[in-house]
Amino acid sequence: MYALVDCNSFFASCEQVFRPDLRGLPLVVLSNNDGCIVARSKEAKALGIPDLEPYFKQKALLEKNGVHVFSSNYELYGDLSSRVMTTLEGFSPDIEIYSIDEAFLSLKGLGVDLPEYGHLIKNTVYKHTGMPVGVGIAATKTLAKLASHIAKKSAKCDYVCAIVDVAAWSAVFRKIPVNKIWGIGRRLTKQLADNRIYSVYDLMKQDARQMRRRYSVNVARTIDELNGIECYGLEQAPEPKKQIFSTRSFGQKIMDCTELEQSVSQYATRACVKLRQQKHLVKTVSVFASSGHFVEQPYSRSMVIKLPIATNDTRQIITLARHAIRNGIFRKGVRFARAGVGLIELQPERPEQLDAFSSEQPLRSKQLMGVMDSINKRHCPIVFASQGLQQNWKMNRNLKSPAYTTRWEDLPRIKT
Amino acid sequence: MLIRLLSSKIKLPFFSSKVAAGFPSPADDYVEKGLNLDELLIQHPASTYLAKASGDSMTGCGIFNDDILIIDRSLTPLHGDIVIAAIDGELTCKFLNLRLKQLLSANQRYPPIHINAETDLIIEGVVISSIRRHK
């Protein structure tokens, strides 16, 4: 059994955690340098504001409807993400951080009432962090993803959906288009339509072996997964991820700083390989480590670091990750059970898609050393990260919310 | 997470066994990790947020303008707790009086806020500490 926990309109919800006045209002978040709309609150979706559209094209519509517009604030998103993930670690000893706003939890052998557990997860995450989430529970990761889709769409579900008996869901599956399935992209959707496969139900009734010959092994696996036969364990997926997280639980607890540094170096290396395969550069990195929840004094720390210039150079990410461990995350006496590196803000490698600030040459070693030196000099690398940010975001600072949780001068003000 | 920053510079080695003449205690091998303010002030890092107080309605309980508030969202608010409430979309810090169904200030100049079914009120978290800088 797997649970997929997925934050509702994550970036938009992050903007509402410290702004109760904005909850329930239409709100959008823009990509790098305010290029595109990348997140919409439920209310903004209801207004018909399209996703992934250039901001300038939608500006008039947004203004007319009084939609609140924010530039992306990756320090805030990274910090809230790690709070959500840490909270989720309390619900399963086996979790996979799938993206900045999604995690798979293995529920194997927990012996819990599934819908009830789903509601407990949802309510706890909201209470502890302020982040609204949906929970989908099912026998396979593909079905869990589908369940989380249903959880959000159907008002009856109240953001929690457990698919226990697949056969009982036929009527619902007939109504869900095939492109809502994990790993079924646009091209495949078209090909499937040519063979009159339109809905989730249509696909799950196909013969997996035949479909393997006709399409690919991934399509066959998806069919199996839809029928409750597990093909993807934790850390396995049919498609590239939106953010790249490389994280693992240790076989043996780590108490030594150098060892912890070595482990994150490994994860950084793995993440960078995927990054280059996807032909992307990374702009914001998060590094984290924790003792796991199932100990007497749980300890967990994360750090979000913004690079002055986007990179795909493994060495640079390793150096950053090790500095984060040494100068902030590691703590003497803590038995670390888990660590990881997340590449959370990605941008395409191709220069024509880059923005004005990052269209420069790849990060030069001199600048890198500058980055490292500042981290060394300060006992608080986060302060450094936010300063790097100030230079990089000159153009659109007016739309960016404060780094409420990572910068002293940005703490939320509360009226007394 | 900025919580860690509270304590980054403090390192006060602390010996848990008494100093004795003669043989050193085997326990002296275990120098403690030092005092850490996070440990004292924060029980649940993932659900603890920091904020800054703005105003004088809570001076009676020692919360002054610009003090740092440490807020734990995971705690269930109890009668008598200092809480962060969102009232009509605005964050405010008050005493929670469950018996009178009121939010109370710690300053006579501020009247109580009555809570009824129509009040748009959400308790966001419980203030577990406040920090004042004297220099």
Short mmCIF file of C-alpha atoms in Angstrom, two decimals, chain A residues 53-397:
data_model
loop_
_atom_site.label_atom_id
_atom_site.label_comp_id
_atom_site.label_asym_id
_atom_site.label_seq_id
_atom_site.Cartn_x
_atom_site.Cartn_y
_atom_site.Cartn_z
CA GLU A 53 0.81 30.94 -19.91
CA PRO A 54 3.06 33.98 -20.36
CA TYR A 55 2.33 36.56 -17.67
CA PHE A 56 2.16 39.53 -20.03
CA LYS A 57 -0.62 37.85 -22.02
CA GLN A 58 -2.72 37.29 -18.91
CA LYS A 59 -1.93 40.54 -17.15
CA ALA A 60 -5.14 42.26 -18.18
CA LEU A 61 -7.32 39.33 -17.10
CA LEU A 62 -5.48 39.09 -13.77
CA GLU A 63 -5.87 42.80 -13.08
CA LYS A 64 -9.51 42.85 -14.05
CA ASN A 65 -10.25 40.08 -11.54
CA GLY A 66 -8.07 41.50 -8.79
CA VAL A 67 -5.88 38.38 -8.74
CA HIS A 68 -2.89 38.61 -6.38
CA VAL A 69 0.34 38.00 -8.27
CA PHE A 70 3.61 36.80 -6.74
CA SER A 71 7.07 36.14 -8.12
CA SER A 72 8.42 32.77 -7.09
CA ASN A 73 10.04 32.69 -3.66
CA TYR A 74 12.04 29.47 -3.62
CA GLU A 75 13.52 30.05 -0.14
CA LEU A 76 10.03 30.05 1.28
CA TYR A 77 8.85 27.12 -0.84
CA GLY A 78 11.95 25.06 -0.03
CA ASP A 79 11.60 25.64 3.70
CA LEU A 80 7.87 24.88 3.81
CA SER A 81 8.44 21.81 1.65
CA SER A 82 10.97 20.40 4.08
CA ARG A 83 8.58 21.07 6.99
CA VAL A 84 5.87 19.13 5.18
CA MET A 85 8.25 16.26 4.41
CA THR A 86 9.52 16.12 7.99
CA THR A 87 5.94 15.96 9.23
CA LEU A 88 5.21 13.14 6.77
CA GLU A 89 8.18 11.15 8.09
CA GLY A 90 6.11 10.73 11.23
CA PHE A 91 3.57 8.64 9.32
CA SER A 92 5.81 6.05 7.71
CA PRO A 93 9.36 4.83 8.13
CA ASP A 94 9.63 4.61 4.31
CA ILE A 95 9.05 7.76 2.36
CA GLU A 96 10.11 9.00 -1.05
CA ILE A 97 10.20 12.73 -1.64
CA TYR A 98 8.94 12.76 -5.20
CA SER A 99 9.00 16.48 -5.86
CA ILE A 100 8.96 19.73 -3.92
CA ASP A 101 5.28 19.19 -3.13
CA GLU A 102 4.68 15.43 -3.32
CA ALA A 103 5.80 12.40 -1.37
CA PHE A 104 5.05 8.70 -1.52
CA LEU A 105 4.67 6.94 1.82
CA SER A 106 4.85 3.18 2.04
CA LEU A 107 2.03 1.98 4.27
CA LYS A 108 3.08 -1.64 4.09
CA GLY A 109 2.50 -3.52 7.30
CA LEU A 110 1.27 -0.49 9.24
CA GLY A 111 -2.10 -2.14 9.80
CA VAL A 112 -4.08 1.10 9.82
CA ASP A 113 -7.57 1.96 8.66
CA LEU A 114 -6.64 3.53 5.32
CA PRO A 115 -9.17 6.35 4.86
CA GLU A 116 -8.86 7.25 8.51
CA TYR A 117 -5.06 7.37 8.25
CA GLY A 118 -5.36 9.51 5.14
CA HIS A 119 -7.46 12.06 7.00
CA LEU A 120 -5.06 11.99 9.93
CA ILE A 121 -2.15 12.75 7.58
CA LYS A 122 -4.05 15.55 5.87
CA ASN A 123 -5.20 17.18 9.11
CA THR A 124 -1.84 16.86 10.84
CA VAL A 125 0.14 18.36 7.97
CA TYR A 126 -2.26 21.31 7.82
CA LYS A 127 -2.24 21.88 11.54
CA HIS A 128 1.54 21.59 11.93
CA THR A 129 2.71 23.47 8.86
CA GLY A 130 -0.24 25.41 7.45
CA MET A 131 -0.06 23.50 4.16
CA PRO A 132 -3.27 22.00 2.72
CA VAL A 133 -2.67 18.59 1.12
CA GLY A 134 -4.56 15.82 -0.64
CA VAL A 135 -3.93 12.15 0.07
CA GLY A 136 -4.38 9.25 -2.36
CA ILE A 137 -4.02 5.70 -1.07
CA ALA A 138 -3.86 2.49 -3.11
CA ALA A 139 -1.94 -0.72 -3.74
CA THR A 140 0.43 0.78 -6.33
CA LYS A 141 2.07 4.15 -6.84
CA THR A 142 0.22 4.69 -10.13
CA LEU A 143 -3.13 4.05 -8.45
CA ALA A 144 -2.15 6.20 -5.46
CA LYS A 145 -1.44 9.06 -7.88
CA LEU A 146 -4.83 8.52 -9.49
CA ALA A 147 -6.48 8.41 -6.07
CA SER A 148 -4.92 11.75 -5.16
CA HIS A 149 -6.30 13.18 -8.41
CA ILE A 150 -9.77 11.95 -7.45
CA ALA A 151 -9.28 13.23 -3.88
CA LYS A 152 -8.86 16.76 -5.19
CA LYS A 153 -11.56 16.67 -7.87
CA SER A 154 -14.42 15.14 -5.94
CA ALA A 155 -15.92 17.30 -3.19
CA LYS A 156 -17.25 14.14 -1.53
CA CYS A 157 -13.71 12.93 -0.84
CA ASP A 158 -12.64 15.95 1.19
CA TYR A 159 -9.10 15.60 -0.18
CA VAL A 160 -8.63 11.97 0.86
CA CYS A 161 -9.29 9.00 -1.42
CA ALA A 162 -8.41 5.36 -0.81
CA ILE A 163 -8.78 2.90 -3.68
CA VAL A 164 -8.96 -0.48 -2.00
CA ASP A 165 -10.92 -2.59 -4.48
CA VAL A 166 -10.06 -1.53 -8.05
CA ALA A 167 -13.14 -3.24 -9.54
CA ALA A 168 -15.44 -1.04 -7.48
CA TRP A 169 -14.04 2.06 -9.20
CA SER A 170 -14.86 1.17 -12.82
CA ALA A 171 -17.54 3.82 -13.18
CA VAL A 172 -15.20 6.53 -11.95
CA PHE A 173 -12.29 5.28 -14.06
CA ARG A 174 -14.45 5.48 -17.19
CA LYS A 175 -14.80 9.22 -16.63
CA ILE A 176 -11.13 10.03 -16.08
CA PRO A 177 -9.17 10.73 -19.28
CA VAL A 178 -6.11 8.58 -19.85
CA ASN A 179 -3.71 11.54 -19.72
CA LYS A 180 -4.39 11.91 -15.98
CA ILE A 181 -2.45 8.71 -15.40
CA TRP A 182 1.08 8.99 -14.07
CA GLY A 183 3.55 8.61 -16.95
CA ILE A 184 1.03 8.93 -19.78
CA GLY A 185 2.19 12.07 -21.55
CA ARG A 186 0.75 14.08 -24.40
CA ARG A 187 2.24 12.04 -27.23
CA LEU A 188 1.23 8.74 -25.76
CA THR A 189 -2.28 10.06 -25.14
CA LYS A 190 -2.61 10.82 -28.86
CA GLN A 191 -1.32 7.40 -29.87
CA LEU A 192 -3.69 5.72 -27.44
CA ALA A 193 -6.60 7.76 -28.78
CA ASP A 194 -5.80 6.44 -32.26
CA ASN A 195 -6.48 3.01 -30.82
CA ARG A 196 -9.65 4.23 -29.14
CA ILE A 197 -8.21 4.17 -25.66
CA TYR A 198 -9.53 7.30 -24.01
CA SER A 199 -10.16 6.66 -20.34
CA VAL A 200 -8.33 5.12 -17.41
CA TYR A 201 -10.80 2.24 -17.66
CA ASP A 202 -10.02 1.73 -21.38
CA LEU A 203 -6.32 1.42 -20.63
CA MET A 204 -6.55 -0.83 -17.60
CA LYS A 205 -8.60 -3.34 -19.58
CA GLN A 206 -5.85 -3.74 -22.24
CA ASP A 207 -3.61 -6.77 -22.34
CA ALA A 208 -0.31 -5.69 -20.81
CA ARG A 209 1.84 -8.05 -22.90
CA GLN A 210 0.31 -6.93 -26.17
CA MET A 211 0.60 -3.29 -25.22
CA ARG A 212 4.23 -3.83 -24.36
CA ARG A 213 4.89 -4.94 -27.92
CA ARG A 214 2.83 -2.14 -29.41
CA TYR A 215 4.02 0.71 -27.20
CA SER A 216 6.62 0.27 -24.51
CA VAL A 217 7.46 -1.58 -21.36
CA ASN A 218 6.36 1.47 -19.37
CA VAL A 219 2.85 1.33 -20.80
CA ALA A 220 2.66 -2.37 -19.89
CA ARG A 221 3.83 -1.59 -16.38
CA THR A 222 1.27 1.19 -16.08
CA ILE A 223 -1.49 -1.25 -17.02
CA ASP A 224 -0.29 -3.70 -14.39
CA GLU A 225 -0.09 -0.95 -11.81
CA LEU A 226 -3.65 0.17 -12.63
CA ASN A 227 -4.76 -3.38 -11.91
CA GLY A 228 -3.07 -3.37 -8.54
CA ILE A 229 0.10 -5.24 -9.56
CA GLU A 230 3.09 -3.36 -8.17
CA CYS A 231 5.83 -2.48 -10.70
CA TYR A 232 7.26 0.67 -9.18
CA GLY A 233 8.67 0.57 -5.68
CA LEU A 234 9.80 3.66 -3.80
CA GLU A 235 12.29 5.72 -5.83
CA GLN A 236 11.07 4.17 -9.09
CA ALA A 237 8.99 6.10 -11.60
CA PRO A 238 7.85 5.98 -15.21
CA GLU A 239 8.79 9.57 -16.05
CA PRO A 240 11.36 12.27 -15.27
CA LYS A 241 10.62 14.40 -12.24
CA LYS A 242 9.81 18.08 -12.01
CA GLN A 243 12.31 18.56 -9.26
CA ILE A 244 15.12 16.18 -8.56
CA PHE A 245 15.39 14.75 -5.10
CA SER A 246 18.00 12.25 -4.17
CA THR A 247 17.48 10.97 -0.69
CA ARG A 248 17.96 7.73 1.18
CA SER A 249 17.65 6.23 4.60
CA PHE A 250 20.97 4.94 5.86
CA GLY A 251 21.50 1.26 6.60
CA GLN A 252 23.44 2.30 9.65
CA LYS A 253 22.94 5.51 11.58
CA ILE A 254 25.55 8.18 10.95
CA MET A 255 27.01 10.25 13.79
CA ASP A 256 30.11 11.55 12.05
CA CYS A 257 30.12 14.82 10.13
CA THR A 258 32.50 13.63 7.40
CA GLU A 259 30.41 10.54 6.81
CA LEU A 260 27.28 12.64 6.52
CA GLU A 261 29.08 14.90 4.05
CA GLN A 262 30.07 11.88 2.02
CA SER A 263 26.54 10.63 1.87
CA VAL A 264 25.14 13.93 0.62
CA SER A 265 27.97 14.10 -1.92
CA GLN A 266 26.70 10.82 -3.30
CA TYR A 267 23.15 12.08 -3.47
CA ALA A 268 24.31 15.32 -5.08
CA THR A 269 26.18 13.31 -7.72
CA ARG A 270 23.16 11.17 -8.47
CA ALA A 271 20.86 14.19 -8.65
CA CYS A 272 23.23 16.02 -11.02
CA VAL A 273 23.37 13.05 -13.37
CA LYS A 274 19.59 13.18 -13.65
CA LEU A 275 19.73 16.95 -14.03
CA ARG A 276 22.04 16.71 -17.04
CA GLN A 277 20.00 13.87 -18.54
CA GLN A 278 16.98 16.13 -18.40
CA LYS A 279 19.06 18.96 -19.91
CA HIS A 280 18.37 21.33 -17.08
CA LEU A 281 20.32 23.65 -14.81
CA VAL A 282 19.64 24.15 -11.13
CA LYS A 283 19.21 27.49 -9.43
CA THR A 284 18.09 26.53 -5.93
CA VAL A 285 19.30 23.57 -3.93
CA SER A 286 17.96 22.17 -0.69
CA VAL A 287 20.01 19.96 1.60
CA PHE A 288 18.51 18.08 4.50
CA ALA A 289 19.19 15.43 7.12
CA SER A 290 17.20 13.97 9.96
CA SER A 291 17.23 11.41 12.74
CA GLY A 292 13.90 10.03 11.57
CA HIS A 293 10.75 10.44 13.57
CA PHE A 294 10.77 7.19 15.45
CA VAL A 295 13.36 8.19 18.04
CA GLU A 296 13.08 9.84 21.41
CA GLN A 297 14.35 13.26 20.33
CA PRO A 298 13.68 13.71 16.63
CA TYR A 299 16.10 16.09 14.93
CA SER A 300 15.82 17.40 11.44
CA ARG A 301 17.36 20.32 9.64
CA SER A 302 17.28 21.58 6.11
CA MET A 303 18.84 24.43 4.26
CA VAL A 304 17.79 26.15 1.06
CA ILE A 305 20.61 27.67 -0.95
CA LYS A 306 20.16 29.89 -3.96
CA LEU A 307 23.00 29.87 -6.50
CA PRO A 308 24.03 33.17 -8.09
CA ILE A 309 24.06 31.48 -11.50
CA ALA A 310 22.34 28.28 -12.55
CA THR A 311 24.60 25.26 -13.00
CA ASN A 312 24.69 21.54 -13.73
CA ASP A 313 28.20 21.02 -12.41
CA THR A 314 28.32 18.17 -9.93
CA ARG A 315 31.37 19.55 -8.15
CA GLN A 316 29.64 22.79 -7.34
CA ILE A 317 26.59 21.07 -5.95
CA ILE A 318 28.74 18.70 -3.90
CA THR A 319 30.68 21.59 -2.44
CA LEU A 320 27.48 23.41 -1.54
CA ALA A 321 25.92 20.32 -0.02
CA ARG A 322 28.97 19.60 2.11
CA HIS A 323 29.14 23.16 3.34
CA ALA A 324 25.48 23.01 4.28
CA ILE A 325 26.11 19.85 6.28
CA ARG A 326 29.19 21.16 8.02
CA ASN A 327 27.94 24.67 8.72
CA GLY A 328 24.39 24.17 9.77
CA ILE A 329 22.79 20.79 9.46
CA PHE A 330 25.18 18.47 11.27
CA ARG A 331 24.79 18.31 15.00
CA LYS A 332 27.04 16.41 17.36
CA GLY A 333 25.33 13.59 19.18
CA VAL A 334 22.50 13.16 16.69
CA ARG A 335 22.15 9.73 15.10
CA PHE A 336 21.26 10.60 11.52
CA ALA A 337 18.99 8.13 9.76
CA ARG A 338 18.38 9.95 6.52
CA ALA A 339 19.76 12.71 4.33
CA GLY A 340 19.23 14.08 0.89
CA VAL A 341 19.73 16.74 -1.72
CA GLY A 342 16.91 18.39 -3.64
CA LEU A 343 17.37 20.36 -6.82
CA ILE A 344 14.24 22.42 -6.41
CA GLU A 345 14.43 25.27 -8.89
CA LEU A 346 15.30 24.07 -12.37
CA GLN A 347 15.56 25.82 -15.69
CA PRO A 348 16.24 24.54 -19.19
CA GLU A 349 19.82 24.42 -20.42
CA ARG A 350 18.99 26.00 -23.78
CA PRO A 351 20.02 29.65 -23.78
CA GLU A 352 16.95 30.87 -25.68
CA GLN A 353 14.80 29.85 -22.78
CA LEU A 354 16.98 31.45 -20.15
CA ASP A 355 16.24 34.76 -18.56
CA ALA A 356 18.36 37.88 -18.67
CA PHE A 357 20.23 37.15 -15.48
CA SER A 358 21.25 33.58 -16.02
CA SER A 359 22.12 33.74 -19.69
CA GLU A 360 25.76 34.20 -18.72
CA GLN A 361 28.49 31.61 -19.01
CA PRO A 362 28.36 28.64 -16.69
CA LEU A 363 29.41 29.42 -13.17
CA ARG A 364 33.09 30.29 -13.10
CA SER A 365 35.29 28.86 -10.44
CA LYS A 366 36.16 32.29 -9.16
CA GLN A 367 32.54 33.06 -8.50
CA LEU A 368 32.10 29.66 -6.97
CA MET A 369 34.95 30.30 -4.61
CA GLY A 370 33.31 33.61 -3.78
CA VAL A 371 30.17 31.72 -2.91
CA MET A 372 32.03 29.25 -0.73
CA ASP A 373 34.09 31.92 0.99
CA SER A 374 31.02 33.84 2.03
CA ILE A 375 29.50 30.70 3.42
CA ASN A 376 32.67 30.04 5.35
CA LYS A 377 32.83 33.51 6.80
CA ARG A 378 29.32 33.51 8.13
CA HIS A 379 28.05 31.09 10.65
CA CYS A 380 24.74 31.26 8.89
CA PRO A 381 24.82 30.31 5.21
CA ILE A 382 21.16 31.14 4.81
CA VAL A 383 21.93 34.78 5.31
CA PHE A 384 24.35 34.45 2.49
CA ALA A 385 21.86 32.71 0.28
CA SER A 386 19.37 35.47 0.65
CA GLN A 387 21.99 38.08 -0.17
CA GLY A 388 22.85 36.31 -3.36
CA LEU A 389 19.19 36.43 -4.06
CA GLN A 390 18.89 40.17 -3.70
CA GLN A 391 21.27 40.66 -6.60
CA ASN A 392 19.53 38.15 -8.75
CA TRP A 393 16.02 39.31 -8.38
CA LYS A 394 16.40 43.04 -8.79
CA MET A 395 14.05 43.02 -11.71
CA ASN A 396 10.99 41.63 -10.00
CA ARG A 397 11.43 42.20 -6.30
#
